[in-house]
Amino acid sequence: MSEQLKFIVEQLNLEPFKKNYNLITFDSLEPMQLLQTLNDVLAEIDSKQAIDIREEMPEQTAKRMFTLLGMLKYRPPGGLSDASSFRQGLVMGSKPVIHPILHWLLQRAPELKKRAYLARFLVKLDVPGEFLADDVIADTNHQYEELVEGFKNYHKECEQLRNSGFSTAEIRRDIAAMEEEKDQLMKRVERLRKRVESVSSHQRMLELVRLLRVEKEREEALAHQKQEQKNQLFQAEQKLQRCQLQLKDLRQAAADAKPESLVKRLKEEIKFNSYMVSDKLPKELARLRRRVHHLQKVASEPAMGHAELAELEEKINELSQANQGLEKKLPRSEPVVDNLTLYRQQAAVIARKKEAKAEALQEAREELAAVTKEVSAKSSQARSHGGLEIVRADEFKRYVAKMRGKNIAFKKKRQEMAELKAEFGVLQRTEELLRQRLAKGQLQLQTLEAQRGISGFSETQEELERVSAIKSELDELKGQTLDDMSVMVKKLNVAVEEKKAALSPLIKELRPLRQQCQELSQEYEVKKALYDTCAAGLESNRSKLEQEVRVLREETVQEESRYHYVSCMRAIVEIQMQRVADEMKVYVSPDPQARKKSIREQYLKNIAEQESLGKKLREQQKQVRESHAPNMKQVRMWKDLEQLLQCKKQCYLRAQSQASVGQVIQDSGEDRLVL
């Protein structure tokens, strides 16, 4: 507390207060004197507070100080958090209340001046919504808000210019230095000119030098243009490579695409986007606007104390009790059966599911875009490092499908070969059985021939030859079939071996890649969960910080405006005070010549001169009034004389014209007589 009092006394003894206090005198101040001191400090921050508190009621003083302290964002200490006790202590001039206020004000005097200056121009009027229905009021309110925003921008620009580091003294020094350099250059040019004039044909040389300088400048410009064109060419080549890669990716992506699938996907995207634009996003925007409106309304209201909160809670309890009493008094009737309740519930459930699915789809799309971007970055990085083309997922799928088809064909061929082998075994067995039967038949035939003689030997021989011929043909066909089958088996074995040899390195490369893909997928899931939690926390912190920064910026702008206004008013008052002091010095000076220079003497002199001039004018007016009638009579006489002379002139001219006409007639008569 002693340090606080020391700081207050030191600041009050400095400019512009000059109270000449010490710790004892300041601590022994009466409540009214302490309130007046507080009012003086507030008047230094806001010139409107410069009044004598003895001339107003204590309630008005407390209200005025409360308003200014609320505008300056003053918060009472923890022991005085109750608004009623704080107000009572401020009205009574209590030291525990006023000392912290003085300490807080004197610590932040420049900042508070600026805030008070800006608060006058940045006050936002809370116009009720029913009044904004009027076009004139709405336009006026909109114009007011635009002026407030314009004032903010102008004030920011002014502060930026002030803080830019440029000052008039530095600019003047720079101008003086440049003028000095200009004079030196002019002197050097003059010396060189004198030196060159002594050389013969110096004009020709100067012309050649000028042309050389022009050509050098042109050469530099061409070199610069050439470099720019090279840069543009390099950028165009890079852009072409990127476009070619994008075209290749698009072609690969559209290789298996069909018009029906594309149209279906586009319809789904259009449906989803229309739902987001017409239903989901407007609802979220309206909800956020309502929340911002409520927050602005809460922020614009002054801080509430415990007493006010207790009063509001009492009102809420009274209203809830009254509501319960009304509900008890109302007659109980049978509940109305609403047939649409089930459908409303189902519609609400479907709408919630639809919103959830839309959010999930939006998150999936964002995740897909992020993964696609990461894959493109990895592929470009791999191409830049090793120059190898990375197999895309769709290409690998097509390759796997192709190999799967070949595997199926191989299995079919192998099955056919097994069937042929089985048939070959059956044919061999048939051949053995036929040979056994032939041997038995021959034995029986020999037995019969031995019993019956050699009758039928030739027919039997022909039959045997025909059978042998048929058998030879069959053997030949069988041999040819077996050769074809062996050739086919060899070809199939060779193809299988080739495919195995071709697939073995790919399979070897694919195994670690599969394992790496599984590891990366697990790591990706973990990182994604961490990222989501971190992003949510950062987003909440960012919104809080943005709100705090917005409030602080508004306070800064208000304080800056108030500070500049007070500074200007202070400068004007100082100039007026200086003029008054100079006038007092001149007025009390014993030197009569100095007194004559005072403003009072000058005004008295001007008044005397004007009075003498008025006196002269009044005398002239009197003379004019006295001589008005004779002068008017003389004017009329002069007008009559002028009219008479004009008449005589006309008569003379008429007589002269008649005389000239008569002379002409007489001359013409004489001419006729002569003839």
XYZ file of C-alpha atoms in Angstrom:
675
model
C 0.000 0.000 0.000
C 2.875 2.400 0.762
C 4.384 1.799 -2.695
C 1.000 2.523 -4.214
C 0.692 5.814 -2.309
C 4.243 6.805 -3.258
C 3.516 6.237 -6.932
C 0.255 8.231 -6.748
C 1.923 11.162 -4.970
C 4.851 11.211 -7.425
C 2.541 11.253 -10.432
C 0.273 13.932 -8.957
C 3.265 16.184 -8.286
C 4.319 16.014 -11.946
C 2.852 17.751 -14.978
C 0.026 18.525 -15.588
C -1.329 18.154 -12.033
C 1.369 19.845 -9.880
C -0.438 19.113 -6.614
C 2.623 19.438 -4.367
C 1.500 16.568 -2.159
C 3.496 14.399 0.165
C 2.468 11.148 1.770
C 1.100 12.836 4.879
C -0.894 15.567 3.134
C -2.282 13.156 0.560
C -3.292 10.635 3.194
C -4.995 13.372 5.243
C -7.193 14.622 2.384
C -10.921 14.909 3.035
C -13.324 12.690 1.047
C -14.489 15.618 -1.117
C -10.900 16.663 -1.805
C -9.998 13.068 -2.679
C -12.978 12.877 -5.036
C -11.938 16.181 -6.622
C -8.413 14.816 -7.122
C -9.864 11.720 -8.790
C -12.054 13.962 -10.941
C -8.974 16.008 -11.963
C -7.199 12.840 -13.067
C -10.284 11.759 -15.017
C -10.459 15.247 -16.567
C -6.887 14.833 -17.772
C -7.991 11.630 -19.525
C -11.360 13.009 -20.732
C -11.795 16.784 -20.931
C -15.567 16.469 -20.446
C -14.953 15.487 -16.824
C -13.363 18.856 -15.982
C -16.011 20.143 -13.600
C -16.268 20.992 -9.911
C -17.915 18.142 -8.036
C -19.390 20.633 -5.558
C -21.657 21.903 -8.328
C -23.380 18.546 -8.972
C -25.195 15.940 -6.965
C -23.284 12.945 -5.530
C -25.447 10.535 -7.554
C -24.600 12.337 -10.758
C -20.916 12.312 -9.867
C -20.989 8.573 -9.155
C -22.919 7.864 -12.355
C -20.535 9.958 -14.451
C -17.445 8.332 -12.938
C -18.965 4.858 -13.213
C -19.704 5.424 -16.911
C -16.172 6.605 -17.673
C -14.537 3.816 -15.652
C -16.706 1.231 -17.420
C -15.697 2.672 -20.773
C -12.044 2.492 -19.684
C -12.528 -1.206 -18.698
C -11.677 -0.707 -15.043
C -12.191 -3.744 -12.796
C -12.375 -3.234 -9.016
C -10.020 -5.260 -6.780
C -11.150 -8.597 -5.389
C -12.202 -7.119 -2.032
C -14.576 -4.677 -3.740
C -16.176 -6.957 -6.270
C -19.658 -6.078 -4.996
C -20.996 -3.291 -7.212
C -23.190 -1.717 -4.516
C -20.346 -1.409 -1.981
C -18.025 -0.099 -4.687
C -20.582 2.536 -5.720
C -21.175 3.540 -2.115
C -17.436 3.815 -1.460
C -16.985 5.958 -4.556
C -19.806 8.315 -3.551
C -18.482 8.623 0.000
C -14.886 9.191 -1.152
C -13.518 6.099 0.567
C -9.749 5.727 0.395
C -9.732 1.924 -0.176
C -11.891 2.551 -3.249
C -10.298 5.690 -4.723
C -6.612 4.871 -4.149
C -6.654 1.765 -6.433
C -8.533 3.774 -9.067
C -5.926 6.554 -8.971
C -3.078 4.043 -9.117
C -4.660 2.287 -12.108
C -5.400 5.554 -13.957
C -1.966 7.088 -13.392
C -0.215 3.891 -14.502
C -2.039 3.838 -17.842
C -2.665 7.528 -18.485
C -1.517 7.672 -22.162
C -3.275 4.415 -23.004
C -6.479 5.542 -21.299
C -6.377 8.920 -23.060
C -6.265 7.150 -26.368
C -9.072 4.786 -25.344
C -11.267 7.662 -24.182
C -10.604 9.549 -27.409
C -11.513 6.565 -29.582
C -14.530 5.554 -27.496
C -16.371 8.703 -28.538
C -16.145 7.744 -32.234
C -16.473 3.966 -31.955
C -19.569 3.616 -29.801
C -21.882 1.072 -31.451
C -25.552 1.886 -31.037
C -27.719 -1.093 -30.161
C -30.802 -0.327 -32.276
C -33.740 -2.716 -31.620
C -34.803 -4.896 -34.503
C -38.316 -3.452 -34.729
C -36.895 0.012 -35.461
C -34.613 -1.308 -38.206
C -37.716 -2.130 -40.262
C -37.868 1.561 -41.153
C -35.741 2.241 -44.249
C -34.558 5.650 -43.044
C -33.404 4.303 -39.675
C -31.797 1.255 -41.307
C -29.937 3.426 -43.836
C -28.826 5.819 -41.096
C -27.606 2.932 -38.952
C -25.764 1.397 -41.911
C -24.189 4.764 -42.728
C -23.144 5.152 -39.079
C -21.502 1.719 -39.095
C -19.690 2.552 -42.347
C -18.418 5.809 -40.837
C -17.187 3.934 -37.763
C -15.333 1.438 -39.973
C -13.911 4.290 -42.044
C -12.709 6.025 -38.902
C -11.007 2.789 -37.815
C -9.210 2.485 -41.156
C -8.134 6.136 -41.180
C -6.911 5.914 -37.617
C -4.906 2.778 -38.402
C -3.347 4.463 -41.440
C -2.514 7.514 -39.326
C -0.841 5.339 -36.691
C 1.080 3.443 -39.348
C 2.325 6.711 -40.808
C 3.316 7.929 -37.381
C 5.123 4.710 -36.557
C 6.725 4.379 -39.991
C 9.882 6.116 -38.760
C 9.713 9.126 -41.099
C 9.901 12.557 -39.515
C 10.031 16.083 -40.920
C 13.531 16.631 -39.519
C 14.891 13.555 -41.287
C 13.153 14.514 -44.534
C 14.571 18.019 -44.314
C 18.059 16.626 -43.689
C 17.668 14.336 -46.699
C 16.490 17.247 -48.841
C 19.418 19.388 -47.689
C 21.860 16.541 -48.430
C 20.346 16.018 -51.886
C 20.540 19.730 -52.630
C 24.178 19.753 -51.557
C 24.888 16.768 -53.809
C 23.059 18.533 -56.613
C 25.249 21.623 -56.182
C 28.389 19.486 -56.195
C 27.251 17.685 -59.326
C 26.475 20.988 -61.029
C 29.948 22.259 -60.169
C 31.551 19.072 -61.514
C 29.503 19.308 -64.696
C 30.533 22.934 -65.105
C 34.220 22.079 -64.640
C 33.980 19.229 -67.132
C 32.184 21.460 -69.606
C 34.914 24.079 -69.391
C 37.558 21.392 -69.829
C 35.769 19.920 -72.846
C 35.164 23.267 -74.557
C 38.889 23.723 -74.991
C 39.054 20.549 -77.121
C 38.408 20.848 -80.852
C 35.252 19.148 -82.242
C 33.925 18.655 -78.735
C 30.348 18.829 -80.001
C 30.924 15.803 -82.191
C 32.517 13.944 -79.303
C 29.637 14.825 -76.986
C 27.189 13.582 -79.570
C 29.098 10.316 -79.897
C 29.231 9.926 -76.118
C 25.502 10.534 -75.905
C 24.870 7.920 -78.580
C 27.192 5.505 -76.749
C 25.282 6.042 -73.509
C 21.968 5.497 -75.293
C 23.255 2.274 -76.843
C 24.547 1.026 -73.487
C 21.203 1.742 -71.865
C 19.513 -0.040 -74.749
C 21.910 -2.970 -74.333
C 21.111 -3.180 -70.621
C 17.403 -3.013 -71.383
C 17.736 -5.774 -73.981
C 19.765 -7.932 -71.578
C 17.136 -7.405 -68.895
C 14.392 -8.217 -71.385
C 16.289 -11.323 -72.482
C 16.619 -12.493 -68.878
C 12.919 -11.892 -68.304
C 12.054 -13.860 -71.431
C 14.306 -16.708 -70.267
C 12.525 -16.727 -66.934
C 9.165 -16.681 -68.677
C 10.277 -19.527 -70.959
C 11.435 -21.577 -67.963
C 8.158 -20.931 -66.168
C 6.213 -21.843 -69.307
C 8.161 -25.109 -69.652
C 7.478 -25.972 -66.021
C 3.815 -25.123 -66.506
C 3.759 -27.310 -69.624
C 5.280 -30.227 -67.703
C 2.727 -29.809 -64.938
C -0.095 -29.654 -67.479
C 1.212 -32.770 -69.221
C 1.361 -34.634 -65.918
C -2.154 -33.490 -65.069
C -3.360 -34.526 -68.530
C -1.744 -37.936 -68.104
C -3.354 -38.363 -64.688
C -6.731 -37.314 -66.057
C -6.437 -39.706 -68.976
C -5.483 -42.544 -66.670
C -8.355 -41.668 -64.358
C -10.792 -41.490 -67.277
C -9.545 -44.667 -68.966
C -12.129 -46.922 -67.333
C -14.735 -44.194 -66.865
C -18.083 -44.460 -68.607
C -20.550 -41.659 -69.405
C -23.223 -43.255 -67.249
C -20.946 -43.462 -64.205
C -19.704 -39.891 -64.737
C -23.245 -38.557 -65.045
C -24.291 -40.514 -61.970
C -21.353 -39.203 -59.963
C -22.019 -35.637 -61.123
C -25.692 -35.956 -60.165
C -24.694 -37.175 -56.713
C -22.243 -34.301 -56.314
C -24.859 -31.778 -57.486
C -27.408 -33.224 -55.094
C -24.942 -33.124 -52.213
C -23.797 -29.573 -53.028
C -27.390 -28.339 -53.393
C -28.226 -29.876 -50.027
C -25.177 -28.223 -48.451
C -25.965 -24.825 -50.011
C -29.733 -24.765 -49.511
C -30.166 -26.651 -46.236
C -27.087 -27.324 -44.103
C -24.890 -24.253 -44.617
C -27.744 -21.691 -44.198
C -28.750 -23.369 -40.928
C -25.177 -23.303 -39.634
C -24.762 -19.697 -40.787
C -28.004 -18.647 -39.070
C -26.953 -20.483 -35.909
C -23.544 -18.806 -35.907
C -25.129 -15.404 -36.547
C -27.514 -15.896 -33.648
C -24.614 -16.925 -31.441
C -22.543 -13.888 -32.536
C -25.528 -11.609 -31.927
C -26.003 -13.022 -28.428
C -22.279 -12.745 -27.703
C -22.165 -9.147 -28.953
C -25.201 -8.325 -26.877
C -23.605 -9.902 -23.799
C -20.277 -8.161 -24.480
C -21.957 -4.757 -24.916
C -23.713 -5.013 -21.568
C -21.838 -3.741 -18.496
C -20.376 -6.144 -15.982
C -22.895 -7.424 -13.427
C -22.179 -7.768 -9.746
C -23.306 -10.375 -7.266
C -26.232 -8.242 -6.134
C -27.615 -7.890 -9.662
C -27.151 -11.615 -10.317
C -28.961 -12.445 -7.084
C -31.786 -10.104 -8.095
C -32.087 -11.800 -11.491
C -32.122 -15.243 -9.857
C -34.912 -14.105 -7.547
C -36.924 -12.870 -10.512
C -36.392 -16.192 -12.315
C -37.547 -18.134 -9.246
C -40.631 -15.923 -8.895
C -41.536 -16.359 -12.569
C -41.051 -20.134 -12.389
C -43.270 -20.339 -9.291
C -45.924 -18.225 -10.986
C -45.739 -20.466 -14.056
C -46.173 -23.592 -11.915
C -49.178 -22.014 -10.208
C -50.769 -21.199 -13.554
C -50.171 -24.750 -14.757
C -51.924 -26.107 -11.643
C -54.862 -23.755 -12.124
C -55.371 -24.719 -15.760
C -58.068 -27.437 -16.275
C -56.648 -30.808 -17.086
C -57.897 -32.182 -20.358
C -57.242 -35.321 -22.263
C -54.081 -35.164 -24.312
C -54.667 -34.442 -27.949
C -53.754 -37.318 -30.141
C -51.371 -36.117 -32.798
C -51.198 -38.507 -35.730
C -48.201 -36.752 -37.180
C -45.942 -37.170 -34.145
C -44.484 -40.450 -35.375
C -43.812 -39.004 -38.814
C -42.256 -35.894 -37.326
C -39.954 -38.010 -35.202
C -39.016 -40.128 -38.215
C -38.405 -36.978 -40.278
C -36.234 -35.530 -37.509
C -34.265 -38.777 -37.243
C -33.807 -38.888 -41.035
C -32.746 -35.225 -41.092
C -30.165 -35.880 -38.345
C -28.891 -38.930 -40.210
C -28.739 -36.899 -43.398
C -26.749 -34.157 -41.684
C -24.424 -36.741 -40.137
C -23.891 -38.427 -43.509
C -23.315 -35.054 -45.168
C -20.698 -34.179 -42.559
C -19.092 -37.596 -42.949
C -19.074 -37.191 -46.733
C -17.571 -33.735 -46.435
C -14.858 -35.052 -44.104
C -14.205 -37.977 -46.454
C -13.870 -35.595 -49.381
C -11.494 -33.376 -47.490
C -9.488 -36.437 -46.422
C -9.470 -37.731 -50.016
C -8.279 -34.341 -51.284
C -5.531 -34.257 -48.660
C -4.419 -37.824 -49.461
C -4.497 -37.082 -53.212
C -2.405 -33.995 -52.658
C 0.043 -35.967 -50.521
C 0.269 -38.744 -53.131
C 0.928 -36.210 -55.909
C 3.607 -34.582 -53.754
C 5.223 -37.947 -53.022
C 5.129 -38.943 -56.693
C 6.672 -35.636 -57.797
C 9.319 -36.017 -55.076
C 10.087 -39.575 -56.194
C 10.327 -38.488 -59.854
C 12.630 -35.624 -58.928
C 14.880 -37.924 -56.845
C 15.075 -41.127 -58.806
C 13.308 -40.472 -62.084
C 11.150 -43.624 -61.625
C 7.469 -43.686 -62.423
C 5.388 -44.760 -59.448
C 2.625 -47.207 -60.219
C -0.739 -45.718 -59.398
C -3.441 -47.601 -57.554
C -5.735 -47.905 -60.591
C -2.810 -49.064 -62.784
C -1.861 -51.683 -60.205
C -5.487 -52.833 -60.038
C -5.639 -53.163 -63.809
C -2.377 -55.092 -63.801
C -3.669 -57.420 -61.058
C -6.928 -57.941 -63.021
C -4.946 -58.729 -66.166
C -2.753 -61.233 -64.318
C -5.855 -62.734 -62.743
C -7.356 -63.262 -66.213
C -4.156 -64.904 -67.435
C -4.137 -67.136 -64.361
C -7.705 -68.224 -65.112
C -6.757 -68.982 -68.740
C -3.736 -70.964 -67.522
C -5.930 -73.004 -65.187
C -8.343 -73.749 -68.051
C -5.497 -74.900 -70.291
C -4.074 -77.021 -67.517
C -7.478 -78.614 -66.977
C -7.792 -79.320 -70.714
C -4.331 -80.875 -70.689
C -5.321 -83.082 -67.737
C -8.474 -84.165 -69.604
C -6.389 -84.980 -72.677
C -3.981 -87.004 -70.557
C -6.898 -88.897 -69.024
C -8.322 -89.578 -72.500
C -4.895 -90.726 -73.638
C -4.793 -93.208 -70.773
C -8.275 -94.474 -71.669
C -7.226 -94.913 -75.282
C -4.127 -96.843 -74.251
C -6.227 -99.118 -72.097
C -8.670 -99.591 -74.962
C -5.807 -100.479 -77.234
C -4.524 -103.090 -74.788
C -7.985 -104.567 -74.412
C -8.378 -104.712 -78.176
C -5.009 -106.422 -78.531
C -5.983 -108.974 -75.910
C -9.254 -109.596 -77.689
C -7.418 -109.896 -81.012
C -5.022 -112.406 -79.502
C -7.923 -114.439 -78.155
C -9.677 -114.253 -81.493
C -6.593 -115.417 -83.307
C -6.267 -118.341 -80.898
C -9.864 -119.285 -81.413
C -9.448 -118.908 -85.169
C -6.376 -121.088 -85.152
C -8.220 -123.652 -83.099
C -11.125 -123.629 -85.490
C -8.843 -123.803 -88.537
C -7.005 -126.722 -86.947
C -10.245 -128.526 -86.303
C -11.894 -127.686 -89.601
C -8.969 -127.373 -91.889
C -7.770 -124.299 -93.809
C -11.091 -123.220 -95.201
C -11.631 -119.411 -95.026
C -7.954 -118.681 -94.716
C -7.898 -115.987 -97.521
C -10.871 -114.062 -96.172
C -9.359 -114.147 -92.767
C -6.084 -112.917 -94.228
C -7.795 -109.977 -96.052
C -9.721 -109.111 -92.985
C -6.553 -109.140 -91.004
C -4.832 -106.875 -93.578
C -7.754 -104.435 -93.564
C -7.722 -104.389 -89.773
C -3.995 -103.868 -89.775
C -4.395 -100.955 -92.223
C -7.063 -99.401 -90.086
C -4.923 -99.984 -87.044
C -1.958 -98.312 -88.700
C -4.076 -95.278 -89.555
C -5.328 -95.106 -86.030
C -1.806 -95.360 -84.691
C -0.669 -92.605 -86.995
C -3.514 -90.366 -85.866
C -2.752 -91.146 -82.259
C 0.931 -90.338 -82.731
C 0.116 -87.030 -84.429
C -2.309 -86.119 -81.623
C 0.282 -86.982 -79.008
C 2.892 -84.833 -80.791
C 0.513 -81.893 -80.916
C -0.283 -82.324 -77.257
C 3.389 -82.483 -76.315
C 4.127 -79.321 -78.326
C 1.234 -77.531 -76.686
C 2.358 -78.628 -73.230
C 5.865 -77.405 -73.952
C 4.518 -74.029 -75.108
C 2.344 -73.706 -72.036
C 5.252 -74.613 -69.768
C 7.451 -72.031 -71.485
C 4.720 -69.333 -71.171
C 4.185 -70.167 -67.510
C 7.911 -69.992 -66.815
C 8.137 -66.635 -68.605
C 5.232 -65.230 -66.646
C 6.721 -66.522 -63.408
C 10.066 -64.943 -64.264
C 8.350 -61.661 -65.135
C 6.198 -61.642 -62.009
C 8.810 -62.763 -59.511
C 10.616 -59.360 -59.190
C 7.291 -57.562 -58.995
C 6.071 -59.927 -56.300
C 9.332 -59.491 -54.407
C 8.947 -55.694 -54.627
C 5.288 -55.904 -53.715
C 5.812 -57.811 -50.450
C 7.797 -55.098 -48.609
C 5.518 -52.461 -50.096
C 2.472 -54.239 -48.669
C 4.099 -54.442 -45.287
C 5.135 -50.774 -45.540
C 1.588 -49.841 -46.595
C 0.160 -51.573 -43.529
C 2.654 -49.831 -41.247
C 1.954 -46.457 -42.860
C -1.793 -47.028 -42.579
C -1.483 -47.729 -38.867
C 0.791 -44.738 -38.385
C -1.601 -42.609 -40.442
C -4.554 -43.569 -38.238
C -2.590 -42.693 -35.078
C -1.344 -39.410 -36.523
C -4.809 -38.550 -37.789
C -6.327 -39.048 -34.340
C -3.601 -36.879 -32.785
C -4.069 -34.268 -35.496
C -7.839 -34.144 -34.973
C -7.497 -33.659 -31.227
C -4.748 -31.067 -31.654
C -6.708 -29.254 -34.390
C -9.826 -29.120 -32.202
C -7.831 -27.684 -29.293
C -6.027 -25.192 -31.505
C -9.277 -24.142 -33.146
C -10.901 -23.437 -29.797
C -7.802 -21.546 -28.620
C -7.671 -19.627 -31.891
C -11.300 -18.551 -31.600
C -10.714 -17.385 -28.019
C -7.552 -15.513 -29.012
C -9.268 -13.936 -32.002
C -12.076 -12.703 -29.784
C -9.590 -11.308 -27.260
C -7.564 -9.667 -30.048
C -10.730 -8.165 -31.506
C -11.728 -6.721 -28.137
C -8.226 -5.393 -27.529
C -8.086 -3.831 -30.984
C -11.384 -2.092 -30.436
C -10.158 -0.828 -27.092
C -6.906 0.306 -28.713
C -8.739 2.196 -31.432
C -11.044 3.840 -28.906
C -8.156 4.847 -26.678
C -6.135 6.180 -29.614
C -9.049 8.311 -30.784
C -9.646 9.625 -27.306
C -5.950 10.329 -26.801
C -5.636 12.339 -30.007
C -8.741 14.323 -29.230
C -7.512 15.133 -25.729
C -4.056 16.005 -27.082
C -5.559 18.458 -29.571
C -7.794 20.017 -26.931
C -4.873 20.251 -24.571
C -2.732 22.005 -27.215
C -5.545 24.477 -27.910
C -6.014 25.185 -24.199
C -2.253 25.603 -23.709
C -2.116 28.105 -26.566
C -5.034 30.017 -25.092
C -3.438 29.938 -21.641
C -0.164 31.176 -23.112
C -1.959 34.027 -24.816
C -3.735 34.908 -21.563
C -0.424 34.806 -19.652
C 1.258 37.015 -22.260
C -1.649 39.451 -22.074
C -1.423 39.564 -18.290
C 2.310 40.186 -18.444
C 1.847 43.024 -20.906
C -1.075 44.447 -18.925
C 0.809 44.548 -15.608
C 4.034 45.784 -17.223
C 5.166 49.273 -16.062
C 6.398 50.117 -19.558
C 3.725 52.199 -21.368
C 5.058 51.117 -24.753
C 4.605 47.479 -23.819
C 1.101 48.220 -22.607
C 0.237 49.684 -25.958
C 1.046 46.308 -27.504
C -1.513 44.503 -25.365
C -4.685 43.207 -26.929
C -6.805 45.338 -24.611
C -5.028 48.536 -25.683
C -5.349 47.535 -29.318
C -9.039 46.857 -28.894
C -9.507 50.181 -27.053
C -7.638 51.949 -29.838
C -9.790 50.278 -32.468
C -12.923 51.184 -30.513
C -11.793 54.865 -30.289
C -11.016 54.935 -33.997
C -14.382 53.425 -34.826
C -16.159 55.898 -32.542
C -14.387 58.868 -34.189
C -15.214 57.426 -37.604
C -18.864 57.032 -36.528
C -18.923 60.610 -35.304
C -17.598 61.864 -38.655
C -20.136 59.787 -40.518
C -22.968 61.131 -38.371
C -21.813 64.720 -39.123
C -21.707 63.927 -42.823
C -25.197 62.411 -42.547
C -26.435 65.599 -40.844
C -24.906 67.766 -43.604
C -26.460 65.589 -46.264
C -29.876 65.803 -44.630
C -29.646 69.601 -44.341
C -28.525 70.134 -47.965
C -30.805 67.483 -49.419
C -33.758 69.773 -50.348
C -31.695 72.563 -52.032
C -29.562 70.011 -53.792
C -32.629 68.247 -55.141
C -34.042 71.587 -56.312
C -30.759 72.379 -58.054
C -30.773 68.929 -59.654
C -34.264 69.549 -61.052
C -33.179 72.963 -62.384
C -30.181 71.384 -64.080
C -32.426 68.734 -65.630
C -34.802 71.464 -66.932
C -31.847 73.378 -68.333
C -30.542 70.242 -69.976
C -33.980 69.632 -71.520
C -34.198 73.216 -72.780
C -30.754 73.012 -74.367
C -31.666 69.725 -75.964
C -34.806 71.315 -77.450
C -32.816 74.258 -78.793
C -30.362 71.871 -80.374
C -33.116 69.973 -82.122
C -34.711 73.218 -83.396
C -31.384 74.425 -84.719
C -30.726 71.155 -86.502
C -34.251 71.197 -88.018
C -33.830 74.806 -89.251
C -30.446 74.008 -90.713
C -31.821 71.011 -92.569
C -34.722 73.111 -93.989
C -32.260 75.791 -95.146
C -30.143 73.226 -96.947
C -33.247 71.803 -98.677
C -34.329 75.300 -99.843
C -30.882 76.004 -101.220
C -31.004 72.792 -103.178
C -34.407 73.668 -104.648
C -33.180 77.154 -105.565
C -30.105 75.775 -107.315
C -32.206 73.330 -109.268
C -34.556 76.202 -110.361
C -31.647 78.250 -111.579
C -30.352 75.333 -113.565
C -33.696 74.972 -115.248
C -33.782 78.716 -116.167
C -30.352 78.481 -117.704
C -31.480 75.580 -119.828
